[in-house]
PDB file of C-alpha atoms in Angstrom:
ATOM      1  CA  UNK I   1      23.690  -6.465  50.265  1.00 49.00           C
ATOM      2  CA  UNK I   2      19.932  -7.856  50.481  1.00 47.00           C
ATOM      3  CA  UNK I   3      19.297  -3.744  50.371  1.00 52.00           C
ATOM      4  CA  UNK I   4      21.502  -3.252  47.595  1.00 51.00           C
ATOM      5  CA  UNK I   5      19.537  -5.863  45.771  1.00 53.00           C
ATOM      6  CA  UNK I   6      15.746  -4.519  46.036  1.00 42.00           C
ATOM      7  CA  UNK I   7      17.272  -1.109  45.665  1.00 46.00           C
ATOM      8  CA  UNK I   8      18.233  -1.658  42.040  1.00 45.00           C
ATOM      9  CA  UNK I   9      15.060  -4.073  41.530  1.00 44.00           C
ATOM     10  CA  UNK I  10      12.845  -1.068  42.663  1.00 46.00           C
ATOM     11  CA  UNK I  11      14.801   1.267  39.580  1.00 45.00           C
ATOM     12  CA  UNK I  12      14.341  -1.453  37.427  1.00 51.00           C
ATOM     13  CA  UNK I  13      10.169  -1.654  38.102  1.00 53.00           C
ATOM     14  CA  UNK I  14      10.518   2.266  37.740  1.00 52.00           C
ATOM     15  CA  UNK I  15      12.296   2.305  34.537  1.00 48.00           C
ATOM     16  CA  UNK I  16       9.885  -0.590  33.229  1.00 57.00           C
ATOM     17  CA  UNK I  17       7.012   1.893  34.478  1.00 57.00           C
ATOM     18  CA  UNK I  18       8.190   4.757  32.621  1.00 51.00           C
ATOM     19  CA  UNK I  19       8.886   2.479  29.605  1.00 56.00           C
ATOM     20  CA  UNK I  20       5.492   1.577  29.752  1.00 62.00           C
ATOM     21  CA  UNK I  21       3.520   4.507  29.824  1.00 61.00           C
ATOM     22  CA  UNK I  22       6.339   5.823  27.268  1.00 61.00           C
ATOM     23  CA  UNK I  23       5.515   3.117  25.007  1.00 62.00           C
ATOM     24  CA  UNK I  24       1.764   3.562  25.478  1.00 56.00           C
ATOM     25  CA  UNK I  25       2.325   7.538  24.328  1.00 55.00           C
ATOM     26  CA  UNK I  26       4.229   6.619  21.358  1.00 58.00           C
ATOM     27  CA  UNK I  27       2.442   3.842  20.076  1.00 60.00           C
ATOM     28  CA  UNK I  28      -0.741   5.687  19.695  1.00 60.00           C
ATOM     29  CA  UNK I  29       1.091   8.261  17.810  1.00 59.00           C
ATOM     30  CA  UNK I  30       2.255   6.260  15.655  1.00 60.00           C
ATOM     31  CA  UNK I  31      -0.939   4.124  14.907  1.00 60.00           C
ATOM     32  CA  UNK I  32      -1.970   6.201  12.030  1.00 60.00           C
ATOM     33  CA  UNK I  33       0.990   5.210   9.666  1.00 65.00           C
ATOM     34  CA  UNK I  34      -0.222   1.685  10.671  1.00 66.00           C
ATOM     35  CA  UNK I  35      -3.680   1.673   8.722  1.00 62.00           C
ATOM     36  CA  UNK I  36      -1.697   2.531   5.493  1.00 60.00           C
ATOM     37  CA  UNK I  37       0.757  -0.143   6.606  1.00 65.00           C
ATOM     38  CA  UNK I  38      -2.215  -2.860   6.964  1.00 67.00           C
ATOM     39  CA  UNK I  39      -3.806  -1.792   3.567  1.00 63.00           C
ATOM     40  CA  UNK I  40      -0.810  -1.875   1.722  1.00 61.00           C
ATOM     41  CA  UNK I  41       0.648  -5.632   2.685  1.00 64.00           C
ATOM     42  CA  UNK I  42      -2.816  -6.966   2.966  1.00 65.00           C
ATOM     43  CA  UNK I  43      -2.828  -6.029  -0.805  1.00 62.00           C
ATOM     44  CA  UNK I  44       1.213  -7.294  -1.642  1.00 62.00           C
ATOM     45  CA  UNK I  45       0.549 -10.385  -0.008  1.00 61.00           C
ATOM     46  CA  UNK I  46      -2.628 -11.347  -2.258  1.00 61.00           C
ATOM     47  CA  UNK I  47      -2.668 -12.263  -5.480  1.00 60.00           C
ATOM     48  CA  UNK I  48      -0.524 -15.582  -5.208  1.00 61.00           C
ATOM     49  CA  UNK I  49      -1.286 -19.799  -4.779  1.00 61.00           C
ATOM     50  CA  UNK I  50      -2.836 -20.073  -1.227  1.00 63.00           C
ATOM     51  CA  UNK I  51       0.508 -22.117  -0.278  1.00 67.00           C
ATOM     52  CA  UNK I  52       2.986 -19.232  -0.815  1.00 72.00           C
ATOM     53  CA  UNK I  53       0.650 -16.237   1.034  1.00 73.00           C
ATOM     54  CA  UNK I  54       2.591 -17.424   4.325  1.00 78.00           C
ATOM     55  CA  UNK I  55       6.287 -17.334   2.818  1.00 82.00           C
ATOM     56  CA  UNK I  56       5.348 -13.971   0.891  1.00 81.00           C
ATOM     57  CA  UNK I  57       4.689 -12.521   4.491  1.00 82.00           C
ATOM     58  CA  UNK I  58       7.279 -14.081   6.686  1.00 85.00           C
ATOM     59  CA  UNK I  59       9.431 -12.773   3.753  1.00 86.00           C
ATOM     60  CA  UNK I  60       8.264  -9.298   4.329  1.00 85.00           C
ATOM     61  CA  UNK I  61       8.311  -9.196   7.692  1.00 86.00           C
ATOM     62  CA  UNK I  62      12.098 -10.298   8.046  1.00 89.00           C
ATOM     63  CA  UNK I  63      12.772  -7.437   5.860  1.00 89.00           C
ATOM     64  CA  UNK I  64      10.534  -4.978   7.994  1.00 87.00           C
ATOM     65  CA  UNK I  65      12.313  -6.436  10.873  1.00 90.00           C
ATOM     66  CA  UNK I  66      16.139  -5.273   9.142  1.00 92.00           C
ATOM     67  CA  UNK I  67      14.770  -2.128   8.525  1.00 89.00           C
ATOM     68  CA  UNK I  68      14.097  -1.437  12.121  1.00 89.00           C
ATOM     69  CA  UNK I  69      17.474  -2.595  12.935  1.00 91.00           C
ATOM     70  CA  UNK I  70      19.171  -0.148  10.245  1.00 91.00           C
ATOM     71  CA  UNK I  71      16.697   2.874  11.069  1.00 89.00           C
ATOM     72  CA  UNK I  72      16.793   2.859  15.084  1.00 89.00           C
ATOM     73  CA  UNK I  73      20.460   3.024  15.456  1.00 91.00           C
ATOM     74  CA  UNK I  74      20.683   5.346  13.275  1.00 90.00           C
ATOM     75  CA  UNK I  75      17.710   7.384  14.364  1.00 87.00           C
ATOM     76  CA  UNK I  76      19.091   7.058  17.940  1.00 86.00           C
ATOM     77  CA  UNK I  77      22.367   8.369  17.025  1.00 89.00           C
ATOM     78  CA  UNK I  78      21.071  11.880  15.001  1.00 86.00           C
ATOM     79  CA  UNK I  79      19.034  12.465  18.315  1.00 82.00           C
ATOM     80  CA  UNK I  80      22.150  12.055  20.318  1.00 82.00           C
ATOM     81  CA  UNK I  81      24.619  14.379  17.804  1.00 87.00           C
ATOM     82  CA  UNK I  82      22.255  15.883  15.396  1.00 86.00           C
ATOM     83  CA  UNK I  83      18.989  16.509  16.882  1.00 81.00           C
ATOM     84  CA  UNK I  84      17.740  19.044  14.495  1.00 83.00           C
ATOM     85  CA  UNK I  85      18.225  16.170  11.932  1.00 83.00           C
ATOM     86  CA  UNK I  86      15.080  14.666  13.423  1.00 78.00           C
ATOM     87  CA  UNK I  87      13.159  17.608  12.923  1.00 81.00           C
ATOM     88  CA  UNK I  88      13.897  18.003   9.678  1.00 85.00           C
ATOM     89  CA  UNK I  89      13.324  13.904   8.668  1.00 81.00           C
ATOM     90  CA  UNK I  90       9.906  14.327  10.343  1.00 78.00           C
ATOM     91  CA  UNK I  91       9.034  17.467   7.987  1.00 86.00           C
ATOM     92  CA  UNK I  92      10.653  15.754   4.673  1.00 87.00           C
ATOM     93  CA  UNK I  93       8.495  12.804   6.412  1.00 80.00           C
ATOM     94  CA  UNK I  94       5.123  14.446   6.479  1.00 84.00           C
ATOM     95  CA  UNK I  95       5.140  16.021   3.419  1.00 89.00           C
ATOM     96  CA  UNK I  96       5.988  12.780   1.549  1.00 86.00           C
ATOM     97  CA  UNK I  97       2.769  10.946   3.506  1.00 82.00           C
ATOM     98  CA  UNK I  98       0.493  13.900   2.743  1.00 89.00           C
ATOM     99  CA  UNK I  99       1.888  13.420  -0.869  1.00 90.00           C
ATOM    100  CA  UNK I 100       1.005   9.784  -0.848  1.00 84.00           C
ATOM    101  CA  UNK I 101      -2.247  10.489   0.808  1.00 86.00           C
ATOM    102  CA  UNK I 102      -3.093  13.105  -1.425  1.00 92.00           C
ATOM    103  CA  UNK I 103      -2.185  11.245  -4.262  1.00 90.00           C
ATOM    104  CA  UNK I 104      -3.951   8.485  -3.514  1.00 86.00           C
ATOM    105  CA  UNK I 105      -7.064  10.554  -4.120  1.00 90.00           C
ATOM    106  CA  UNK I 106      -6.456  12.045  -7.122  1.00 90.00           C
ATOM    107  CA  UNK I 107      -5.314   8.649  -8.527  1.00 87.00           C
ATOM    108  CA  UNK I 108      -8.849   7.368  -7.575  1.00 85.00           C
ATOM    109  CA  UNK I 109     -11.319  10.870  -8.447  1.00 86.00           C
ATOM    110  CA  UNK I 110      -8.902  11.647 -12.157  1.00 83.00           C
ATOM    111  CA  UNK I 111      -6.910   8.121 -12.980  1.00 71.00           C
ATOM    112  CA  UNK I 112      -8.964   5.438 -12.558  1.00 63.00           C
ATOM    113  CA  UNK I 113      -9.109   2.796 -15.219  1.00 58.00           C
ATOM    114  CA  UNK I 114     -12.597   2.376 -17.227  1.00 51.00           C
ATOM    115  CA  UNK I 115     -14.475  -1.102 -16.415  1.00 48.00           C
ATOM    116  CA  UNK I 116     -13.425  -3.681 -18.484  1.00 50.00           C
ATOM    117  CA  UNK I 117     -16.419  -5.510 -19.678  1.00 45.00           C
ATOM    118  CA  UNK I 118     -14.623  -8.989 -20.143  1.00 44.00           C
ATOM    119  CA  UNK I 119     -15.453 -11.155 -17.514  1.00 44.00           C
ATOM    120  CA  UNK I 120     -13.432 -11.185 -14.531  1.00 40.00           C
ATOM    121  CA  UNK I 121     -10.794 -13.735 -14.039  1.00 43.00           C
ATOM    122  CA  UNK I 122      -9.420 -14.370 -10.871  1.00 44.00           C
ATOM    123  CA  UNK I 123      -4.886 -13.635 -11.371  1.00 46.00           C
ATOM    124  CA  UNK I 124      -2.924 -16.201  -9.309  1.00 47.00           C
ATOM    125  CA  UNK I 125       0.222 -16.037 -10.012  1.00 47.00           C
ATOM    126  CA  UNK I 126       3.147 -19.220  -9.175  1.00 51.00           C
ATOM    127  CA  UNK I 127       6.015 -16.957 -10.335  1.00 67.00           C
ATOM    128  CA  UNK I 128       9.039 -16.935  -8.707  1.00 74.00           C
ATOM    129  CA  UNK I 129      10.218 -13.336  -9.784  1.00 76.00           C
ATOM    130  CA  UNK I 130       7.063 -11.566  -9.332  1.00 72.00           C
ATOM    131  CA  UNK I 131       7.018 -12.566  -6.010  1.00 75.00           C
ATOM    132  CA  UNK I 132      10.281 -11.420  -5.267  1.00 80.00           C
ATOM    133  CA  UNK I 133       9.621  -8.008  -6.882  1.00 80.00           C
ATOM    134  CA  UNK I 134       6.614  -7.502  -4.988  1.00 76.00           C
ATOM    135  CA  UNK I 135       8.185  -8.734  -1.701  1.00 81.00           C
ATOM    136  CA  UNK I 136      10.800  -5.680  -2.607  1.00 82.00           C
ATOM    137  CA  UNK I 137       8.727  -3.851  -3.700  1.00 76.00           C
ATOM    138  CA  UNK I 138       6.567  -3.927   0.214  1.00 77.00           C
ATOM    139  CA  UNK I 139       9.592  -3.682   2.090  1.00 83.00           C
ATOM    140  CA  UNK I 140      10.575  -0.714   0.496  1.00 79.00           C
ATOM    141  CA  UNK I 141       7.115   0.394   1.379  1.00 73.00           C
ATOM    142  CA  UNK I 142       7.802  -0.164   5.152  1.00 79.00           C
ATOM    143  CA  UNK I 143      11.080   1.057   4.741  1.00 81.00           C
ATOM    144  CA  UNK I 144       9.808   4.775   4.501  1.00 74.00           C
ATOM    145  CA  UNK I 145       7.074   4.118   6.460  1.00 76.00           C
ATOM    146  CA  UNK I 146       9.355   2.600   9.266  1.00 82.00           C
ATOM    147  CA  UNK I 147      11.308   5.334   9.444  1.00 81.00           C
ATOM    148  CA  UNK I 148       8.406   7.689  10.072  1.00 76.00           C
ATOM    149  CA  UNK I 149       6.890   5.345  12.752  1.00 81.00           C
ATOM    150  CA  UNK I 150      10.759   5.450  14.649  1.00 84.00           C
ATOM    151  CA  UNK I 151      10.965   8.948  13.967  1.00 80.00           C
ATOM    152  CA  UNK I 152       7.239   9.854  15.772  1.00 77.00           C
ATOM    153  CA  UNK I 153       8.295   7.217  17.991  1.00 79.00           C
ATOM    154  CA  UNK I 154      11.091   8.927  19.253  1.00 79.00           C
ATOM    155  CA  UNK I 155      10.222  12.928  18.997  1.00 73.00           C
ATOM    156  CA  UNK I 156       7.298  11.616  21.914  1.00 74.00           C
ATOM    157  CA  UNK I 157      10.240  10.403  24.620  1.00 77.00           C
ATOM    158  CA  UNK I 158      12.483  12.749  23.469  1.00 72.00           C
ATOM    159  CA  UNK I 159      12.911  14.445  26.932  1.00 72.00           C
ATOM    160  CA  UNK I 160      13.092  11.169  28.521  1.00 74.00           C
ATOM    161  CA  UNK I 161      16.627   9.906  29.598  1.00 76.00           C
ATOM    162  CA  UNK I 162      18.350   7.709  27.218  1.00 79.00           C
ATOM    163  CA  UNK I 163      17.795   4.192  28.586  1.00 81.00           C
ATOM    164  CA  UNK I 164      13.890   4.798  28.194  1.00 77.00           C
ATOM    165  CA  UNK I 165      14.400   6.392  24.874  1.00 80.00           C
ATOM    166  CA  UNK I 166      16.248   2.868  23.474  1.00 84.00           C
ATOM    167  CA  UNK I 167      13.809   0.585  24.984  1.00 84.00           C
ATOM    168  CA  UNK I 168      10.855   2.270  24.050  1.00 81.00           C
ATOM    169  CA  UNK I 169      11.970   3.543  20.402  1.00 84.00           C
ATOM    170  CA  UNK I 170      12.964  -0.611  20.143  1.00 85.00           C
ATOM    171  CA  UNK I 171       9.493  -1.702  21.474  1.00 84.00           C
ATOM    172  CA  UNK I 172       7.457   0.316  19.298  1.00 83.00           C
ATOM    173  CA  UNK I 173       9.237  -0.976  16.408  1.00 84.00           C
ATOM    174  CA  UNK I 174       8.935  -4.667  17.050  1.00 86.00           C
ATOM    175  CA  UNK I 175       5.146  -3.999  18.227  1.00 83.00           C
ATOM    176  CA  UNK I 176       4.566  -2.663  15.204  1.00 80.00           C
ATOM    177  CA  UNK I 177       5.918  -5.092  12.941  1.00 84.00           C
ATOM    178  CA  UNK I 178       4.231  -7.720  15.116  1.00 84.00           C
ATOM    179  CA  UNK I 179       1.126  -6.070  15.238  1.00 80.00           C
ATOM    180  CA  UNK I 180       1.135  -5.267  11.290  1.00 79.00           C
ATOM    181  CA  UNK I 181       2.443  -8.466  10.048  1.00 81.00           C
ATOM    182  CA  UNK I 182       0.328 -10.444  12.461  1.00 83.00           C
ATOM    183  CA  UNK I 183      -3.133  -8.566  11.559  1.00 81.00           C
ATOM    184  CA  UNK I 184      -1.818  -8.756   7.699  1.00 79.00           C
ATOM    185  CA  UNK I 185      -1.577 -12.731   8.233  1.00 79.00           C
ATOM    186  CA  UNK I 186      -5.131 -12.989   9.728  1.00 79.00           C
ATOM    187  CA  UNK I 187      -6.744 -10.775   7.242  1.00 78.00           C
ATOM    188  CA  UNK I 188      -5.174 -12.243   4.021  1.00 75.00           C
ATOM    189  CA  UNK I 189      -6.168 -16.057   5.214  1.00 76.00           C
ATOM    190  CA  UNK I 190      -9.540 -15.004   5.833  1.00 80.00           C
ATOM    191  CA  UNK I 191     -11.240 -16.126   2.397  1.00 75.00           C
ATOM    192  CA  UNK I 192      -9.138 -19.682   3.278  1.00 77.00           C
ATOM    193  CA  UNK I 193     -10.322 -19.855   6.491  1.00 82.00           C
ATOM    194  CA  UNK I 194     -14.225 -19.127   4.710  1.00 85.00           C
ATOM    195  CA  UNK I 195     -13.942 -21.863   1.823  1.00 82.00           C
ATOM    196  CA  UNK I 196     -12.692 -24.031   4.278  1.00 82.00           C
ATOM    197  CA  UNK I 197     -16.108 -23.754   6.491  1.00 84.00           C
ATOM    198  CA  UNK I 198     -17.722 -24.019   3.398  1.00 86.00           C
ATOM    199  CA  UNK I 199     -16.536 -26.976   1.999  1.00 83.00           C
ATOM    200  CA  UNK I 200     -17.019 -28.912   5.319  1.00 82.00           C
ATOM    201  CA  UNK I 201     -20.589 -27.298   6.323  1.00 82.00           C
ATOM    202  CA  UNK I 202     -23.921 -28.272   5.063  1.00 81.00           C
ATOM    203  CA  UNK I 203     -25.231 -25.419   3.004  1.00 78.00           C
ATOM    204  CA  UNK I 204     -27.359 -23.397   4.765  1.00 77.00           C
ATOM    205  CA  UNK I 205     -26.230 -24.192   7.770  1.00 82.00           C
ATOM    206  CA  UNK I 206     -24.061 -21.595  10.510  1.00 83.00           C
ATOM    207  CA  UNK I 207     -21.210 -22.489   9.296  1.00 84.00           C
ATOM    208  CA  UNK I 208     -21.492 -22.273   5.923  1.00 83.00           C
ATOM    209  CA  UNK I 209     -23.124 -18.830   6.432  1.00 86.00           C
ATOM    210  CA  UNK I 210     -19.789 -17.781   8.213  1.00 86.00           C
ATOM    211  CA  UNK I 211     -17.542 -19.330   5.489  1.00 84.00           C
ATOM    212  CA  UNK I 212     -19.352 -17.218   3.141  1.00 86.00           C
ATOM    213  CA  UNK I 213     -19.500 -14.423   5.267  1.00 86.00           C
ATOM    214  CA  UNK I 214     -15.713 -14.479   5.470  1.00 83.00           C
ATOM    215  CA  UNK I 215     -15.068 -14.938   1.551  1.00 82.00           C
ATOM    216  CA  UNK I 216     -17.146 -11.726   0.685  1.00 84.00           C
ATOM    217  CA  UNK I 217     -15.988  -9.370   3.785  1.00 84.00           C
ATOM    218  CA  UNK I 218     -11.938  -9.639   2.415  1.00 77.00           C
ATOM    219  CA  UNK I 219     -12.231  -7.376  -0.503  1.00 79.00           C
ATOM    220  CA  UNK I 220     -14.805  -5.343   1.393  1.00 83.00           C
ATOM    221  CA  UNK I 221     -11.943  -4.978   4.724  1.00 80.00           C
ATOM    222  CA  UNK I 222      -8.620  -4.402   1.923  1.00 75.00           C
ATOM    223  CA  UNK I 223     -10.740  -1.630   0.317  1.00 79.00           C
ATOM    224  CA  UNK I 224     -11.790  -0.273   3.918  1.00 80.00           C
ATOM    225  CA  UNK I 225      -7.942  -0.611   4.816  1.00 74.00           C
ATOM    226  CA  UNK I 226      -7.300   1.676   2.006  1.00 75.00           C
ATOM    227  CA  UNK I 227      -9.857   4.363   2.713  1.00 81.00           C
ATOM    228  CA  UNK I 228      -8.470   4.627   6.679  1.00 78.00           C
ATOM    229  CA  UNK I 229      -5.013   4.508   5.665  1.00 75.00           C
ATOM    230  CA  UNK I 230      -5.236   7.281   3.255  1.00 82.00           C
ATOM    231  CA  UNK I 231      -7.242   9.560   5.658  1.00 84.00           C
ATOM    232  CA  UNK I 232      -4.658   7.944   8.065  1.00 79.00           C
ATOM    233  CA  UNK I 233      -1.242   9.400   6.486  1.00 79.00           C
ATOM    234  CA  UNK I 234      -3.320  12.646   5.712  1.00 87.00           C
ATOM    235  CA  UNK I 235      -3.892  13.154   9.451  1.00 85.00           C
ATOM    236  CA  UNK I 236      -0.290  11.834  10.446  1.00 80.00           C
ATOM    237  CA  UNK I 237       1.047  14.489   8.181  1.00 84.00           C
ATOM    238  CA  UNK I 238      -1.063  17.327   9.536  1.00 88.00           C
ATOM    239  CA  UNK I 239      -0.641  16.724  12.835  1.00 85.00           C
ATOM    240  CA  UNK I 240       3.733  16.801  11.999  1.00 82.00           C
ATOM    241  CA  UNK I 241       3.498  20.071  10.291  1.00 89.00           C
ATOM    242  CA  UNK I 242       1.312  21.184  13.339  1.00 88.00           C
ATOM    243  CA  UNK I 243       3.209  20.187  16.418  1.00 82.00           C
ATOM    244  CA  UNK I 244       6.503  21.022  14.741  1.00 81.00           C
ATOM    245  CA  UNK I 245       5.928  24.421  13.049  1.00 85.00           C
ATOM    246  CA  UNK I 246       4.977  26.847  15.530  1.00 82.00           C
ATOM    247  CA  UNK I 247       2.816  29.375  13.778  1.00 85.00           C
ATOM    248  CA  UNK I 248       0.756  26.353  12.139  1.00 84.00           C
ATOM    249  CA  UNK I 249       0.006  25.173  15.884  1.00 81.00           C
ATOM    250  CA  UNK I 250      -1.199  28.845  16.982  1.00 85.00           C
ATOM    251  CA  UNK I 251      -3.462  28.668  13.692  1.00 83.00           C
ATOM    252  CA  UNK I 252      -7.211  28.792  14.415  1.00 83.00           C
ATOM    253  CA  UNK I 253      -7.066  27.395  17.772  1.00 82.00           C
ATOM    254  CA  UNK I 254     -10.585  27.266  17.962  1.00 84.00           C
ATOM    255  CA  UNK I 255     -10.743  24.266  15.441  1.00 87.00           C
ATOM    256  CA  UNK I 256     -10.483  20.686  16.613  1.00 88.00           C
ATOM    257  CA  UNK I 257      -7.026  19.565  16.313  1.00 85.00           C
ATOM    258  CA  UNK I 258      -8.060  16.418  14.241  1.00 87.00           C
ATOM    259  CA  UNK I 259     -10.046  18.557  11.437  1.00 91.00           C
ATOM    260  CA  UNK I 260      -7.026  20.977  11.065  1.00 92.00           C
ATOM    261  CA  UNK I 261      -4.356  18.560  10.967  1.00 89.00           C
ATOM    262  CA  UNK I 262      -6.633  17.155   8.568  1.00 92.00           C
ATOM    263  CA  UNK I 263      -7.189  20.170   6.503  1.00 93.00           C
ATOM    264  CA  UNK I 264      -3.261  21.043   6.680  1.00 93.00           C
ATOM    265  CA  UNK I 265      -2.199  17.561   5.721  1.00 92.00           C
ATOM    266  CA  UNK I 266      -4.228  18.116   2.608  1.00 94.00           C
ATOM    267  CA  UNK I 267      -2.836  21.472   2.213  1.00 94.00           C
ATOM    268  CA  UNK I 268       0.563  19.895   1.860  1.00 94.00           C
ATOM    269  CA  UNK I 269      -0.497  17.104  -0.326  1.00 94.00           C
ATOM    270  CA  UNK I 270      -2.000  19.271  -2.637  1.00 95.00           C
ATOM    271  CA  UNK I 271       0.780  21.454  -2.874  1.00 95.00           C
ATOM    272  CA  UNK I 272       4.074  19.028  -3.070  1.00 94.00           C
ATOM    273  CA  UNK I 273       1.585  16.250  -5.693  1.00 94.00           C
ATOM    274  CA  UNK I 274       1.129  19.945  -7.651  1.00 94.00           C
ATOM    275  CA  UNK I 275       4.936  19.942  -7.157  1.00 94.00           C
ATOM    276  CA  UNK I 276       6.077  16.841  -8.603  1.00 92.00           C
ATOM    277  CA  UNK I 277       3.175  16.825 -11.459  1.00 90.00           C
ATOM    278  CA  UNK I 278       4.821  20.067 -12.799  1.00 91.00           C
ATOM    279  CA  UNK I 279       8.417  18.714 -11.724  1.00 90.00           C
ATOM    280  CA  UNK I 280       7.651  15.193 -13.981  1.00 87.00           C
ATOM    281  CA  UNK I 281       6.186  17.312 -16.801  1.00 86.00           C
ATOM    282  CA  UNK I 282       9.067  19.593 -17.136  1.00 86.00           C
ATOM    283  CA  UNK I 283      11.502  16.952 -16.942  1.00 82.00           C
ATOM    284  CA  UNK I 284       9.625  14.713 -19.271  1.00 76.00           C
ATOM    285  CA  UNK I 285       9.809  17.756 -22.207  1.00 68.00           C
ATOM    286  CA  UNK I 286      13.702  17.614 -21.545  1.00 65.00           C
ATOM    287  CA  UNK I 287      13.748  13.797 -22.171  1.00 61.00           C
ATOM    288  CA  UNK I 288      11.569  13.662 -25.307  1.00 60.00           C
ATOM    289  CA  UNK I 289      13.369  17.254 -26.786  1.00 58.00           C
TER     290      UNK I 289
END
């Protein structure tokens, strides 16, 4: 009995092992999506009264948390009865980040808005519906991006027996909402956290150099959020296209992997924003015919 016991207690510490390195594997392929993720909350979650940052983000992270209950089912399930399904999300995946990468860059070299000369004036807004529209608006956001994190997530255990497929599929999901949400809360309280030092520090003192220190570096981190994240999803996308299409992976081998996933991701994003610009135009002469 007593052998019986330790006998499934010694699978157990073998399946957590496995689960654990599993996990380990997984989450670092996945940690590129999660710079985009970072940048793009940090940036829904600002913007409002100091006193409903919090809500705005618990709010968002419930509905990050339902979307990894609705996508890792269902992920699980195509694996089990439709495996080729995955390979085919991760594709439709990658070419939609490269897209958003790509377009991201475009946006700021060819869109961006002249400088308004009027002075600046800080927006905080105390409305009800636009924060529900941009809480919508962000977990649709993580809904794609959730799906792409499961998807990675489970293509790296995908020769691992089912048990350690659920369990580590699950724990890269709630890591990453933990981990995004969590980092998200700390960066968007920052300035708080600064005029707080401020306000109770003598002026020149450490303290009030700190306070300061954290007021000015928010804007600075959001807009360094955004620069990783886009070369982020670029990567991510390259390096989809690469370990899933076979003659892409055999392509200059002598290149580091990280500058031709790169280069491919870009490849892509060029090609499907090129794509939809032509797509929009043509359907946009139908509309106003």
């Amino acid at each position: 009995m007593a052998s019986g016991i330790f006998a499934v207690l010694d699978d157990i510490a073998l399946l957590m092992d496995d689960v654990a390195m599993t996990t380990k594997l997984a989450t670092k392929k996945t940690a590129g999506i999660l710079g985009d993720d970072l940048a793009v909350n940090a940036e829904k979650a600002t913007g409002f009264l100091a006193s409903r940052e919090i809500p705005v983000l618990w709010a968002i992270t419930k509905g990050s948390l339902l979307n990894k209950l609705i996508i890792v089912p269902i992920a699980l399930l195509l694996n089990a009865f439709l495996p080729i399904a995955i390979i085919i999300i991760l594709m439709l995946g990658g070419a939609f980040l490269a897209y958003e990468g790509v377009e991201k860059i475009v946006e700021y070299l060819f869109h961006r808005k002249t400088a308004d000369h009027a002075p600046a004036v800080e927006e905080v807004r105390d409305d009800k519906e636009a924060e529900k529209t941009k809480v919508r608006s962000a977990i649709t956001t993580d809904f794609i991006l959730s799906v792409e994190i499961v998807i990675i997530a489970l293509g790296s255990v995908l020769t691992e027996p089912l048990t350690v497929q659920i369990i580590t599929v699950s724990a890269v999901a709630l890591i990453a909402t933990v981990g995004v949400y969590g980092i998200v809360t700390l960066i968007v309280r920052m300035d708080d956290a600064g005029y707080n030092l401020i306000r109770r520090s003598k002026e020149k003192s450490l303290m009030f150099s700190i306070g300061t220190l954290l007021v000015k570096s928010l804007p600075v981190i959001i807009k360094g959020l955004a620069i990783v994240g886009t070369i982020a999803l670029i990567l991510v996308a390259g390096g989809i296209f690469v370990h899933n299409v076979h003659f892409l992976h055999e392509l200059f081998p002598t290149i580091p992997s990280m500058v031709k996933e790169f280069a491919i991701g870009l490849v892509v994003g060029i090609i499907v924003v090129v794509l939809v610009t032509v797509i929009k135009k043509i359907f946009g002469k139908k509309a106003s015919a």
